[in-house]
Short mmCIF file of C-alpha atoms and ligand atoms in Angstrom, two decimals:
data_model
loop_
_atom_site.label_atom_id
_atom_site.label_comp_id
_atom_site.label_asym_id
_atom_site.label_seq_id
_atom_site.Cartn_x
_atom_site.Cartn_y
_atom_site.Cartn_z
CA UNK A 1 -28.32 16.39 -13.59
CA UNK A 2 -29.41 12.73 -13.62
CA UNK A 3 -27.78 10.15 -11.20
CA UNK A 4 -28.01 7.07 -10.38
CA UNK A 5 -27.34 7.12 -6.73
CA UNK A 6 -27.75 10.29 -3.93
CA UNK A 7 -26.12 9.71 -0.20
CA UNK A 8 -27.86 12.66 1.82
CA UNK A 9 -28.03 13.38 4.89
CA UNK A 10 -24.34 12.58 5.36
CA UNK A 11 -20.85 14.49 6.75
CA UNK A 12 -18.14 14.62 4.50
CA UNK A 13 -14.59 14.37 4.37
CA UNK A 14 -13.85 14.56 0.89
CA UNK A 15 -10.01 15.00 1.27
CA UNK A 16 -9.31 17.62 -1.51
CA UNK A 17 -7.34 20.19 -1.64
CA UNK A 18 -5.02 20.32 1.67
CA UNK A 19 -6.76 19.19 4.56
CA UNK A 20 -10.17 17.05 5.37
CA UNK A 21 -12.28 19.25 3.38
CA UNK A 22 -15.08 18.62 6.06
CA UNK A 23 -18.43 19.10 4.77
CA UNK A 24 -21.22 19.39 7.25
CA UNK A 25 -24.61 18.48 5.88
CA UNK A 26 -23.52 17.01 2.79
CA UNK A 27 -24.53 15.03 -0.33
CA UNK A 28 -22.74 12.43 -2.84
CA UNK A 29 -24.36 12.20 -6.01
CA UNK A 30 -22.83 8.97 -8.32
CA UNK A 31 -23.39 8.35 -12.17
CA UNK A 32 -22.07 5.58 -14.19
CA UNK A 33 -19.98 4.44 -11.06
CA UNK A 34 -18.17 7.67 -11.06
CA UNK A 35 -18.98 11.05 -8.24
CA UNK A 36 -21.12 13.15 -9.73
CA UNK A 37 -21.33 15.35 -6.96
CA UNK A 38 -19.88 15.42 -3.40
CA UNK A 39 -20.04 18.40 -1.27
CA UNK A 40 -22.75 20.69 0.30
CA UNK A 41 -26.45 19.82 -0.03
CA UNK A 42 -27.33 23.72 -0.17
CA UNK A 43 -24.69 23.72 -3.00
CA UNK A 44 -26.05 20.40 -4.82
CA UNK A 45 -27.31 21.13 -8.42
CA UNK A 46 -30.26 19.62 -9.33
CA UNK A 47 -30.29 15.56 -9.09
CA UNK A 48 -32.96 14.23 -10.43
CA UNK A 49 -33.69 10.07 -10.29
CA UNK A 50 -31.90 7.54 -9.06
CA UNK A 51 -31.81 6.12 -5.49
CA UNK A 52 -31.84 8.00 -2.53
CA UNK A 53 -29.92 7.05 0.93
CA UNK A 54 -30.27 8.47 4.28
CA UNK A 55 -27.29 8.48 5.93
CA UNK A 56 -28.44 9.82 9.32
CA UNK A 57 -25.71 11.99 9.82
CA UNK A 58 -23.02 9.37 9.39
CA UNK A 59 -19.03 10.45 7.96
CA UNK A 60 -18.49 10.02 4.55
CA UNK A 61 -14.79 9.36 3.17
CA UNK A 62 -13.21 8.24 -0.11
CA UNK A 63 -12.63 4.84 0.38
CA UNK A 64 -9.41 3.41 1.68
CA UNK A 65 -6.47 2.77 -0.53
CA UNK A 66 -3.52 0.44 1.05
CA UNK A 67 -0.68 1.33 -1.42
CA UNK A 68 1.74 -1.46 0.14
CA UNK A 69 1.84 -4.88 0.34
CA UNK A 70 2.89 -7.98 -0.03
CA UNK A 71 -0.37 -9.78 -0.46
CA UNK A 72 0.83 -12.64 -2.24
CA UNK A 73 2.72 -15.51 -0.42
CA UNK A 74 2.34 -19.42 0.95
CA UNK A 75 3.60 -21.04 4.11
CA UNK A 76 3.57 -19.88 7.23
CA UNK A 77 6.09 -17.96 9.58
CA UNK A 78 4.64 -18.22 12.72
CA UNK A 79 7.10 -20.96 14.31
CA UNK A 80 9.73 -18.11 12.81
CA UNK A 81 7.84 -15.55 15.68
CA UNK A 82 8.16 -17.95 18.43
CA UNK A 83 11.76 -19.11 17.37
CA UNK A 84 12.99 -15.63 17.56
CA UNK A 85 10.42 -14.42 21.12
CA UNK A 86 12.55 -17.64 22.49
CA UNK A 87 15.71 -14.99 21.16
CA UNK A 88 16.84 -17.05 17.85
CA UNK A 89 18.24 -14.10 15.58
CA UNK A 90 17.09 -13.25 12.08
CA UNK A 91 20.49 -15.19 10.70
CA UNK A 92 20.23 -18.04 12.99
CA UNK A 93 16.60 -18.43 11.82
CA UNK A 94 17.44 -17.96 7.99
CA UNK A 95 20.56 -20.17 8.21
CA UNK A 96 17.61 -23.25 9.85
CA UNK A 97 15.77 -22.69 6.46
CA UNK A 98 13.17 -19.75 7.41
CA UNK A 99 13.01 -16.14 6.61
CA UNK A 100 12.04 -14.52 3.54
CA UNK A 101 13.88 -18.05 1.59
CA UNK A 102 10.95 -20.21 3.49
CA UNK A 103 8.51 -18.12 2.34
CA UNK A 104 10.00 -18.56 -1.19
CA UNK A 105 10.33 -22.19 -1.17
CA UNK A 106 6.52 -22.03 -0.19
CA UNK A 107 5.19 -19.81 -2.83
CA UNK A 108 6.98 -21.58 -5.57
CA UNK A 109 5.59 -25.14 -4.58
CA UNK A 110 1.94 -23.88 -4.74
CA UNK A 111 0.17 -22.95 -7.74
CA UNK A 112 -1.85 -20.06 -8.98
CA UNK A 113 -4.82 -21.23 -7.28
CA UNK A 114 -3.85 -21.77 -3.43
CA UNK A 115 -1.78 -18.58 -3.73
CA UNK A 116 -5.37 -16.82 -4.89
CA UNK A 117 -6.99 -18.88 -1.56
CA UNK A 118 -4.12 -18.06 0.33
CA UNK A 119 -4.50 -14.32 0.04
CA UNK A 120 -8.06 -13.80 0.17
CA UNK A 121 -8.73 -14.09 4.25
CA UNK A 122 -6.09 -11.04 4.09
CA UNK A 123 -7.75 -8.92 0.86
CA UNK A 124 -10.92 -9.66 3.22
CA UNK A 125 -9.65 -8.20 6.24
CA UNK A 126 -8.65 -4.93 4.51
CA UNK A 127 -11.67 -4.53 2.51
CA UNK A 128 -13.54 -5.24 5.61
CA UNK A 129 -12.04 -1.75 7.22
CA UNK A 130 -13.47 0.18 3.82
CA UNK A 131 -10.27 -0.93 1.72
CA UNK A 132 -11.73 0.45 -1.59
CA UNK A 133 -8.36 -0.35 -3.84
CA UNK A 134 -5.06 -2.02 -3.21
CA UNK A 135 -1.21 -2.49 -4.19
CA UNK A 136 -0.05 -6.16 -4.11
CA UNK A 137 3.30 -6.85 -4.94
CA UNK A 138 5.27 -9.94 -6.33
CA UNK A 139 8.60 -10.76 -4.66
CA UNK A 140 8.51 -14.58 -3.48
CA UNK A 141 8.47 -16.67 -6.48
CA UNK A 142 11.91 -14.92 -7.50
CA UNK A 143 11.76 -16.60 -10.92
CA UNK A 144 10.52 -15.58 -14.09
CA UNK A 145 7.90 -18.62 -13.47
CA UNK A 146 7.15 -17.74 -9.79
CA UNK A 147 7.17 -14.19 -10.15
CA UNK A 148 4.83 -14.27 -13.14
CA UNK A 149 2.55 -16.60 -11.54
CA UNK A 150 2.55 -14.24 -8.46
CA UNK A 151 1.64 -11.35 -10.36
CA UNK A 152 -1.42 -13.90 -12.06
CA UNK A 153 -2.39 -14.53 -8.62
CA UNK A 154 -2.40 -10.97 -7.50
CA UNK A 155 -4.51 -9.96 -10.60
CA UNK A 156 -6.96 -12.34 -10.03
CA UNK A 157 -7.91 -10.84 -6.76
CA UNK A 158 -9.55 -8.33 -8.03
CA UNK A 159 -11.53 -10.85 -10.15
CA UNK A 160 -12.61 -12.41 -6.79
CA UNK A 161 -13.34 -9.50 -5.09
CA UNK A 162 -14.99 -6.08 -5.77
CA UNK A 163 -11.95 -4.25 -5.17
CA UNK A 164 -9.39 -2.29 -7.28
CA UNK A 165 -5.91 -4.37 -7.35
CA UNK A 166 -2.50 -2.36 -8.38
CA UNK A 167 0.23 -4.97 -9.14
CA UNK A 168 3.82 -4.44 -8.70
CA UNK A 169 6.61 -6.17 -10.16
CA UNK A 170 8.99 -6.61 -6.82
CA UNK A 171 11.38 -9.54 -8.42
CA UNK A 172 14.74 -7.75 -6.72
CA UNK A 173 13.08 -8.61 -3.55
CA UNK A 174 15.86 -11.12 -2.13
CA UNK A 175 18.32 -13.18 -3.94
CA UNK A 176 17.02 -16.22 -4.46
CA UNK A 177 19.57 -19.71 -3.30
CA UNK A 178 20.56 -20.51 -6.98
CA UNK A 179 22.39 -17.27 -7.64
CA UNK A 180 23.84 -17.78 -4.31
CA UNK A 181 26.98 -15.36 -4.09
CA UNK A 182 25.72 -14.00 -8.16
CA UNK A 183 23.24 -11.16 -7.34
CA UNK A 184 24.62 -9.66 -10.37
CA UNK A 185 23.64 -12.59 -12.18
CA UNK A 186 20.13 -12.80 -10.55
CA UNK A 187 20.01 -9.20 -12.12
CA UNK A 188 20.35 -9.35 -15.46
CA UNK A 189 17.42 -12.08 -15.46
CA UNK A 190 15.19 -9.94 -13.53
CA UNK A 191 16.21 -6.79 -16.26
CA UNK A 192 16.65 -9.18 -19.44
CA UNK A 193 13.91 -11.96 -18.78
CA UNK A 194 11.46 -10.69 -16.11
CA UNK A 195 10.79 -7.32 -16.42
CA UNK A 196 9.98 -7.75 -20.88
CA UNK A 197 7.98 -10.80 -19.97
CA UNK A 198 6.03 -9.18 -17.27
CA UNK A 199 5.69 -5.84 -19.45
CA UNK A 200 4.42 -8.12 -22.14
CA UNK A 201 1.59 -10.06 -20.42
CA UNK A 202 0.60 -6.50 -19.14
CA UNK A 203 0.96 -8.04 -15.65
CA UNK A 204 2.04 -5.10 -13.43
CA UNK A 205 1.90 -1.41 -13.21
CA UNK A 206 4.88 -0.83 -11.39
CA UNK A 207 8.44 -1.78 -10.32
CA UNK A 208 9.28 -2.10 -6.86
CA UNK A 209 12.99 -3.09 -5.41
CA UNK A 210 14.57 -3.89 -1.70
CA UNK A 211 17.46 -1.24 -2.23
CA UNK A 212 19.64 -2.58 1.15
CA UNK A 213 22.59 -4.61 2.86
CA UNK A 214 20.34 -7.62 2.92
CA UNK A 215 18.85 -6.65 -0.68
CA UNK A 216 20.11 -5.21 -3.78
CA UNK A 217 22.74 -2.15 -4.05
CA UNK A 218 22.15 0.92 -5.31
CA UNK A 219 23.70 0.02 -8.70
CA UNK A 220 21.64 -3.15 -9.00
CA UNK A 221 18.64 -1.11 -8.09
CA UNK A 222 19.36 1.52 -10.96
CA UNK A 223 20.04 -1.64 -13.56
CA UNK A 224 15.91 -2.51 -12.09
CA UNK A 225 14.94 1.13 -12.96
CA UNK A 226 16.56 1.31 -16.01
CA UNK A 227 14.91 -1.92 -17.15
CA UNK A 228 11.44 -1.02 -16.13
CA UNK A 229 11.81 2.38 -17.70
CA UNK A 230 12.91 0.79 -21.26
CA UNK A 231 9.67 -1.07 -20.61
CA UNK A 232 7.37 2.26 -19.58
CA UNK A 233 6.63 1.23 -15.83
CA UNK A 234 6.75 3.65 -13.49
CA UNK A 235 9.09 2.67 -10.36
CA UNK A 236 8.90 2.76 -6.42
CA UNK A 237 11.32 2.14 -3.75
CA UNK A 238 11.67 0.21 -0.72
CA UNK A 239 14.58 2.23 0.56
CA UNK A 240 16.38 3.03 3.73
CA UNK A 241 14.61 0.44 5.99
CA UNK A 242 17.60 -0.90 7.74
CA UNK A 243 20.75 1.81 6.25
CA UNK A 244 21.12 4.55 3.71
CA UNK A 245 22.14 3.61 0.61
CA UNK A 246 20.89 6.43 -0.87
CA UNK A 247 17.70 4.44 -2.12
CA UNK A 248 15.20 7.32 -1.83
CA UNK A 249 17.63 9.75 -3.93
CA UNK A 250 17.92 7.23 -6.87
CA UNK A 251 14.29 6.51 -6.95
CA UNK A 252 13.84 10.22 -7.03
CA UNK A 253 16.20 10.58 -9.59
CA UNK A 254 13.97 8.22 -11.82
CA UNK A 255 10.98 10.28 -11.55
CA UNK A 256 9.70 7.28 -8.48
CA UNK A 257 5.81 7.30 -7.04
CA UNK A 258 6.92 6.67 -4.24
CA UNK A 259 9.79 5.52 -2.05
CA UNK A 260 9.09 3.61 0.81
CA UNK A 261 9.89 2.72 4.81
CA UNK A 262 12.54 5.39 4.87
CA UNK A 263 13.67 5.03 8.87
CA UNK A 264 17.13 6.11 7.65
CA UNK A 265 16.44 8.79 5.12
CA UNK A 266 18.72 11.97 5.48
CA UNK A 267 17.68 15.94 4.33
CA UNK A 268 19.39 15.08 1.06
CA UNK A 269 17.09 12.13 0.58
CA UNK A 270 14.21 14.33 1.65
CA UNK A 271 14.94 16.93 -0.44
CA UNK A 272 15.48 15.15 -3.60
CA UNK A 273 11.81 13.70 -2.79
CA UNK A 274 10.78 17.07 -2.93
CA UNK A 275 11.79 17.75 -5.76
CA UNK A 276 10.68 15.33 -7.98
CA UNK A 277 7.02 14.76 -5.89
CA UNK A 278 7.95 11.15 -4.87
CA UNK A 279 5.49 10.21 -2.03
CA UNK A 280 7.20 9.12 1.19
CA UNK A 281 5.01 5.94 2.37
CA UNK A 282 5.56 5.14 5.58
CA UNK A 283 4.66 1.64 6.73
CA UNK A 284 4.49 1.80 11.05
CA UNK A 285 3.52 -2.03 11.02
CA UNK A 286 6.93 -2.79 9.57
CA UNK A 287 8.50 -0.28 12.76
CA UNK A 288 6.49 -1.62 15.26
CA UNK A 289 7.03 -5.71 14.38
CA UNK A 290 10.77 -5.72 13.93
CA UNK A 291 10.58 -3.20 16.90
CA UNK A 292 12.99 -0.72 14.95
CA UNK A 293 13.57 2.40 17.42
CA UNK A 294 14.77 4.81 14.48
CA UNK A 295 12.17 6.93 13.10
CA UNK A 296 12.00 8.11 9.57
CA UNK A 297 12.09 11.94 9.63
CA UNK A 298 8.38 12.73 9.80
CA UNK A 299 9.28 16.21 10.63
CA UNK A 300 11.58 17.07 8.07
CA UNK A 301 9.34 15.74 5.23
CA UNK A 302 6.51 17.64 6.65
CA UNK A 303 8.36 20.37 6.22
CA UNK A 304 9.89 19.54 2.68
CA UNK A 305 6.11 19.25 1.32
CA UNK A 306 7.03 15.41 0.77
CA UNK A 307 3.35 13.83 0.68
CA UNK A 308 3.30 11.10 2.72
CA UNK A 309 0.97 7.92 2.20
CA UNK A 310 0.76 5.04 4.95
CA UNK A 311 -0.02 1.28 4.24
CA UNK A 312 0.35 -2.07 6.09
CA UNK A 313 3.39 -3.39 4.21
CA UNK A 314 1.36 -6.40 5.10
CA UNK A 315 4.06 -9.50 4.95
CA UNK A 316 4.96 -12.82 6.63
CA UNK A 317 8.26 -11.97 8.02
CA UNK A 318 8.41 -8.01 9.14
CA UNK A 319 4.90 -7.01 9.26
CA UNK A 320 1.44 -9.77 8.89
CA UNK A 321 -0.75 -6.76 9.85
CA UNK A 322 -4.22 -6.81 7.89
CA UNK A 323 -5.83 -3.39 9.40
CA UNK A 324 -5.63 -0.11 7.63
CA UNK A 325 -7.61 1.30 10.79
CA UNK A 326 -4.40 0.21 12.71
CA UNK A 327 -1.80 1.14 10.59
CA UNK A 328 -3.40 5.08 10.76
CA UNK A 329 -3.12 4.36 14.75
CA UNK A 330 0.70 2.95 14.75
CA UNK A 331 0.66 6.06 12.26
CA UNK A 332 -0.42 8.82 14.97
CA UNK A 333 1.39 6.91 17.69
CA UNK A 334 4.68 5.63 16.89
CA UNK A 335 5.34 8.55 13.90
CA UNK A 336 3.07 11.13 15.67
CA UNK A 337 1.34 11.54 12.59
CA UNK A 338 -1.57 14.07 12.37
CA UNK A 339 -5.00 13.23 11.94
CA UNK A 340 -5.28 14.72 8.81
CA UNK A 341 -1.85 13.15 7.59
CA UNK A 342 -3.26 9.87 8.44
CA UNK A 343 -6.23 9.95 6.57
CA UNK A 344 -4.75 11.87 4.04
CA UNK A 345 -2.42 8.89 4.34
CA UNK A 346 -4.75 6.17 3.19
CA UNK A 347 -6.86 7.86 1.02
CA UNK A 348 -5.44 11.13 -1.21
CA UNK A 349 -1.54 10.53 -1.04
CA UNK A 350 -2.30 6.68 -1.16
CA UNK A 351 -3.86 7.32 -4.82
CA UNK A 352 -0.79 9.72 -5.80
CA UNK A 353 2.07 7.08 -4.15
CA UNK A 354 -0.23 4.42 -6.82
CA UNK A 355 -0.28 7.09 -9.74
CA UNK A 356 -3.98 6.82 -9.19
CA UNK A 357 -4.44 10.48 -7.66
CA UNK A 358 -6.66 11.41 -11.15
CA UNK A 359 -8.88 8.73 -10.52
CA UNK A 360 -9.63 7.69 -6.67
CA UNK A 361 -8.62 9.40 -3.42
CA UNK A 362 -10.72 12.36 -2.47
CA UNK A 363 -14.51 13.13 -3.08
CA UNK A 364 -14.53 15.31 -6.45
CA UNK A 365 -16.43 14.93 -9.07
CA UNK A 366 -15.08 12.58 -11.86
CA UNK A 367 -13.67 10.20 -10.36
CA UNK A 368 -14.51 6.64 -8.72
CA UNK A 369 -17.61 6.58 -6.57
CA UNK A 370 -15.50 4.55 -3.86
CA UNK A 371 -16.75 5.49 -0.35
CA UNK A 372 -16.06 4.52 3.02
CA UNK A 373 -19.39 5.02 5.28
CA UNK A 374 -18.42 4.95 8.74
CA UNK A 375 -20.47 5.01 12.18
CA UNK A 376 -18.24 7.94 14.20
CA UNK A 377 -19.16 11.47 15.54
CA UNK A 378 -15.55 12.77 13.95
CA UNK A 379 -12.43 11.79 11.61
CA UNK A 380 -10.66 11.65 14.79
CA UNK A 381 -12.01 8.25 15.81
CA UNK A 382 -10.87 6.57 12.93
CA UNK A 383 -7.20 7.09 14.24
CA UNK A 384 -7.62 7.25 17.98
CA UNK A 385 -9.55 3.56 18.39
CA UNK A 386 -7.42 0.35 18.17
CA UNK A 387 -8.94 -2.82 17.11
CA UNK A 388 -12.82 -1.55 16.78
CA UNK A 389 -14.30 -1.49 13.16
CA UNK A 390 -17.02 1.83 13.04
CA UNK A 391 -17.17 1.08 9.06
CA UNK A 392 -20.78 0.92 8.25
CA UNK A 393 -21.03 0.21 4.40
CA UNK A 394 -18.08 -0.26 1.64
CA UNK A 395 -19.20 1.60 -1.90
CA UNK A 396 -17.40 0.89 -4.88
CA UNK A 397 -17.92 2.27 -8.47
CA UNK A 398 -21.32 3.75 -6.65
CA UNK A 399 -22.59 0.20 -5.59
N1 DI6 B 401 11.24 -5.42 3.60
C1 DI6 B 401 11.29 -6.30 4.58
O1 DI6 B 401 11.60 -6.08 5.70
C2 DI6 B 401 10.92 -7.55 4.01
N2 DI6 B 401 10.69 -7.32 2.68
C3 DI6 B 401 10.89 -6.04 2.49
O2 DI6 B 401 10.76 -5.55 1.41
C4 DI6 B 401 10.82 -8.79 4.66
C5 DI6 B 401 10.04 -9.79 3.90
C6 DI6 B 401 10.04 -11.11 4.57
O3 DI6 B 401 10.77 -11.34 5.54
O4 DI6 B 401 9.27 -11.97 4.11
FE1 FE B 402 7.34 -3.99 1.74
#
């Protein structure tokens, strides 16, 4: 078999199948960007050419896949933290002009450029951590000009950077002040304006929604679903952060990657999830930074078979957390989370909760030679240290 690229000498975790799929004394063989071969050396075919790398015993994994966040955004909410450590509430602070409407006001005023600048530092930090692909959503421009120019923005990262960027359309984010009291109103542009334009420019793969009190309702969210399915793009959730309206079973209902947050999902939610395979993506950053105490039902969608995916949610206002490493600690510790299920977590069910699972997430041959080289004696570290960086080289496309 010719190759372009062998990594020898090297312990894998190639993540197929169930579990780690540890593979001591193992090989990854890459051709045309793409795994030629990943598993035992004793098992390796023959690879002739190409480069060879000594890994010196070092873990292999797919590389990392954060399939959450908000990426995109200006301004800064910083003064918002200390207003509300000095015990301002979220209203009192969104009544002064912040919150997610600051944000907004922000966004809009910059253009395509600054919000490229603006989100770089953050695609950095991820990518530093072995962040091989990533989901950046839209949701604070909040007009068919903002949102659009968003989604430009978010695109264009993956221009800048040698990283794979998922978009998602997330215009029912918040209602923006013009509709005021008319979130009916702000939905039919979002279904009759946004969603054809941004299906037209071929600007997003997805269509996200913030099913909840301070959101959209569960009828506006199906009028979103409905939309994006006239237009063929596949739909995700964030549902049940803060209440149940139901979110999760809707999504479901619509055939959803994934559903996400979930702290007050109940067993019909879970099973409808089940069901239909919707990935339950469970964002700890978001928990820990609001400091909910309600716990989405790890147990009961363990049990269910839900596959469950973990990202940073990473946002100004309920979660500006830039470390996948962390987010599989807050994962273990807050959610007691398994090992496995964390890594799992950010790699296999990260791909599935991006429909990606065909292409990236585990170590089989065919798909995208993206690989995380990391500087540990086990998986285990990768979950267990907080703020220390083991990752030794970032491969993408086998380079
Ligand atoms: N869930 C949240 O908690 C926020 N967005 C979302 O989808 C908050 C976003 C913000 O405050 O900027
Ligand atoms: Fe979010």
């Amino acid at each position: 078999m010719q190759v372009d690229r062998i990594w020898t000498n090297a312990r894998l975790a190639t993540l197929a199948g169930d579990g780690l799929g540890i593979v001591e004394d193992g090989v990854v063989a890459c051709a045309d960007g793409r795994i030629a071969y990943a598993g035992p050396a004793a098992g390796a075919p023959g690879l002739d050419g190409g480069e060879r790398i000594d890994c010196a015993g070092r873990w292999i994994t797919p590389g990392l896949i954060d399939s959450h966040t908000h990426l995109i955004w200006a301004g800064d909410r910083a003064h918002e933290f200390e207003l509300r450590l000095a015990g301002a509430s979220y209203e009192e602070i969104a009544r002064a002009g912040g919150g997610i409407v600051s944000t907004m006001a922000a966004t809009r005023a910059a253009g395509e450029d600054a919000l490229v600048a603006g989100a770089l530092p953050r695609l950095d930090a991820l990518m530093a951590e072995g962040v091989t692909t990533v989901e950046v959503k839209s949701g604070y421009g909040l007009s068919p000009e903002h949102e659009l120019k968003s989604l430009r923005a978010a695109r264009r990262l993956g221009q800048a950077r040698d990283v794979t960027v998922r978009t998602t359309f997330l215009g029912a984010h918040a209602l923006p002040p013009e509709f005021a009291g008319d979130a009916d109103g702000y939905i039919d542009l979002v279904c009759g304006e946004m969603i054809p334009a941004v299906a037209a420019a071929g600007l997003a793969d997805a269509v996200d929604a913030f099913c909840e009190g301070i959101g959209f309702t569960a009828e506006q969210t199906r009028r979103v679903f409905e939309a994006a399915r006239a237009h063929g793009l596949p739909v995700k959730l964030h549902a049940e952060q803060l209440s149940n309206l139901h979110g999760a079973e809707l999504a479901a209902s619509f055939g959803a990657l994934s559903a996400d947050h979930l702290e007050h999902l109940d067993d019909a939610g879970v099973a409808a999830m089940a069901r239909a395979g919707t990935v339950a993506t469970l964002l700890p950053g978001a928990y820990y930074f609001t400091r909910e105490t309600r716990l989405p039902p790890v147990e009961a969608l363990r049990a269910a078979g839900v596959p469950m995916a973990l990202a940073t949610d990473c946002n100004p206002g309920t979660s500006p957390l830039t470390s996948i490493l962390l987010t599989m600690n807050m994962g273990a510790t807050l959610f007691r989370l398994t090992v496995e299920e964390c890594l799992a977590g950010v790699t296999r069910e990260a791909a599935r909760a991006l429909g990606m699972a065909a292409e990236v997430g585990t170590l089989e041959a065919g798909k995208r030679c993206d690989l995380a080289i990391w500087d540990i004696e086990r998986p285990a570290e990768l979950v267990y240290r907080m703020g220390f960086n083991p990752l030794h080289a970032r491969i993408r496309r086998g380079r």
